Coordinates of C-alpha atoms in Angstrom, one line a residue:
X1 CA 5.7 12.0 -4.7
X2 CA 7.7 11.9 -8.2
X3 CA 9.9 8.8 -7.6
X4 CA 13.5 10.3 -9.2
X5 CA 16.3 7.5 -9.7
X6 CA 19.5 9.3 -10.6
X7 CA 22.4 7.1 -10.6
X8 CA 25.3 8.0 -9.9
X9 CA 27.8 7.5 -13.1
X10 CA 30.9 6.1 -10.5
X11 CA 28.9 3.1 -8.8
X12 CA 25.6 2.7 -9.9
X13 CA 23.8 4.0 -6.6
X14 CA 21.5 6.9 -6.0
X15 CA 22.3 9.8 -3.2
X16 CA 19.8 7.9 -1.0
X17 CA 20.9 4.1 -1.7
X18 CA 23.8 5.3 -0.4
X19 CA 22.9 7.5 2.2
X20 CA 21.0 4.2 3.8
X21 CA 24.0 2.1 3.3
X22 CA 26.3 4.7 5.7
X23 CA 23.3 4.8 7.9
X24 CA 23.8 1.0 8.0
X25 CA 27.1 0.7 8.7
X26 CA 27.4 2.7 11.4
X27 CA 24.2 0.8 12.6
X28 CA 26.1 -1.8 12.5
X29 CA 29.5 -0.5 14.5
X30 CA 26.6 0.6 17.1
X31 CA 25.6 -2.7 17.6
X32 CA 29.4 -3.7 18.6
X33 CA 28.6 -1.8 21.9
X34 CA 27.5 -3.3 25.2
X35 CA 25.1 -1.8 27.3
X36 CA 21.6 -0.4 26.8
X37 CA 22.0 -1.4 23.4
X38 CA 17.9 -2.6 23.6
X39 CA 17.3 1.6 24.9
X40 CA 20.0 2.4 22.0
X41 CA 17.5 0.5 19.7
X42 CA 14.3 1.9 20.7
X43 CA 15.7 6.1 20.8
X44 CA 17.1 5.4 17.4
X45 CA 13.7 4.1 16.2
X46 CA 11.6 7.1 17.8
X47 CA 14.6 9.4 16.8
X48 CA 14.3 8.2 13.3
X49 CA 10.4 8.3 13.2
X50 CA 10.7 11.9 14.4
X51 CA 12.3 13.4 11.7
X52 CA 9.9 11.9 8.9
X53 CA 7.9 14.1 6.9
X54 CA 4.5 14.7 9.1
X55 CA 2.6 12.1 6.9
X56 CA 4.9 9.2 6.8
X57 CA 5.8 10.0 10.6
X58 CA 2.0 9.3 11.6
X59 CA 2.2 6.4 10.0
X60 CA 5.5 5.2 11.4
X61 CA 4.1 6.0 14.9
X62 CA 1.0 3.8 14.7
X63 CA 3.4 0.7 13.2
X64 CA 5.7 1.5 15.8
X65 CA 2.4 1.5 18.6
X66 CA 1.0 -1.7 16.8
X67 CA 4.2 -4.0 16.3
X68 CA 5.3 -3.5 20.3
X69 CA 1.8 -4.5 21.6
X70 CA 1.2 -7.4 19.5
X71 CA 5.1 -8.5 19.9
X72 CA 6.8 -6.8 23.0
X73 CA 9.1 -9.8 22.2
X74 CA 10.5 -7.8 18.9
X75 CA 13.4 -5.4 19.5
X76 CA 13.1 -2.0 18.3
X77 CA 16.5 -0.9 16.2
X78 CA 17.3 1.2 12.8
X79 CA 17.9 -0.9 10.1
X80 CA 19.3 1.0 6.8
X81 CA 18.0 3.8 8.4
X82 CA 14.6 2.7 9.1
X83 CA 12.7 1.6 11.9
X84 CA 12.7 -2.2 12.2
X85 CA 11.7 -4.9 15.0
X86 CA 14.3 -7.6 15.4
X87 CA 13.7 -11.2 16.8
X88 CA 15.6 -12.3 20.1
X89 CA 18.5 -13.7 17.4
X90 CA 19.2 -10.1 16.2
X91 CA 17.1 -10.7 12.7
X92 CA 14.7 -8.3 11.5
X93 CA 11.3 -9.5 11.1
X94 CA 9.2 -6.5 10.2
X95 CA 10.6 -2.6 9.5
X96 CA 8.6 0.6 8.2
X97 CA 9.8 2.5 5.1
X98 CA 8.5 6.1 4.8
X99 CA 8.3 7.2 1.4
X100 CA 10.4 9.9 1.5
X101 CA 13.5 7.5 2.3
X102 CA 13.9 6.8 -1.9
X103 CA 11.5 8.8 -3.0
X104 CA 8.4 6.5 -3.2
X105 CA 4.8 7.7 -3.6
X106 CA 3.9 5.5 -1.0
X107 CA 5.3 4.1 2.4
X108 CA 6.1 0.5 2.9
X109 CA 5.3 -2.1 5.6
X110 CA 7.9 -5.0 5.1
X111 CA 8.8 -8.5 6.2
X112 CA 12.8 -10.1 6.3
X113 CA 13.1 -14.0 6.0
X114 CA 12.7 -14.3 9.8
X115 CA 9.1 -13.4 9.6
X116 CA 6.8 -16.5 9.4
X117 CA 4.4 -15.5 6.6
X118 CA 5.3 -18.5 4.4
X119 CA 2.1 -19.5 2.7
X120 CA 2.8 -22.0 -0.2
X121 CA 4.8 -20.9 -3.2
X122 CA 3.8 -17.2 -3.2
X123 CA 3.5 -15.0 -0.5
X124 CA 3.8 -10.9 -0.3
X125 CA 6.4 -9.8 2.0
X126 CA 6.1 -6.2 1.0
X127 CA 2.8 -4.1 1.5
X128 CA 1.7 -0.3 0.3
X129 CA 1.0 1.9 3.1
X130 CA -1.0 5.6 2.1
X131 CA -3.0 5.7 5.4
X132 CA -3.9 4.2 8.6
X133 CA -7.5 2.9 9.3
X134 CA -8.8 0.3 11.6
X135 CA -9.0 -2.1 8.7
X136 CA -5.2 -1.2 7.8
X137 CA -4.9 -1.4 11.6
X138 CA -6.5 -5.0 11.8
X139 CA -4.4 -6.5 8.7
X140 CA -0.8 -5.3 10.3
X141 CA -2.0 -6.6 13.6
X142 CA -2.9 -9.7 11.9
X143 CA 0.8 -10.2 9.7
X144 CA 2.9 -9.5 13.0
X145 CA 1.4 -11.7 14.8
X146 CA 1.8 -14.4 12.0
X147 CA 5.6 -13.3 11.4
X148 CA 6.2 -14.0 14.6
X149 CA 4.2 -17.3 15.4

């Protein structure tokens, strides 16, 4: 996919940075509820995998199978629009971007500062994502359970 970054002349952002930022904030005035917010979390992720192009939503739906049954303790939640898999303190260890949320030729696989992948001075957080295998399948079930150890 042709990765097209128009910014906008007012503030700088594209169309899509800022469509993830609404989808963010009202995330976020979501999250104010009490309740099934943990069901809330886990619709809004299969909701949000659901409309995904057919490619990226395959791939979404085999993270989203392999992060809850290597870490049922992870939360399910949208975070910027994307599905993510919070820690019991509400921080987001691990989240899927398809590649059609900015336009990327590839989908993403990424870790926040709560994930435990610390190796030394240098370690990816980030990884490239074009299609599931049962190697790809063994590496992701290997850095979840690390990020969360």
């Amino acid at each position: 996919m042709p990765t097209k970054n128009l910014k906008s002349e007012s503030d700088g952002f594209t169309a899509e940075e800022r469509a993830a930022m609404k989808e963010r904030a009202a995330e976020l005035r979501a999250e104010g509820r009490q309740g099934a917010k943990k069901a809330d979390g886990l619709q809004a992720v299969l909701d949000r995998i659901a409309e995904m192009a057919p490619e990226d939503r395959a791939l979404a739906e085999r993270v989203h199978m392999t992060v809850t049954a290597n870490a049922p303790e992870l939360s399910p939640k949208t975070w910027y629009g994307m599905p993510a898999y919070a820690n019991a303190d509400g921080k987001v260890v691990v989240f899927f971007q398809d590649s059609g949320k900015f336009n990327y030729r590839y989908s993403t696989l990424g870790f926040q500062d709560a994930a435990h992948l610390d190796d030394g001075d240098l370690w990816p957080v980030s990884y490239a994502l074009q299609r599931w295998s049962p190697a790809v399948e063994k590496k992701v079930v290997e850095l979840v359970k690390a990020a969360i150890s």
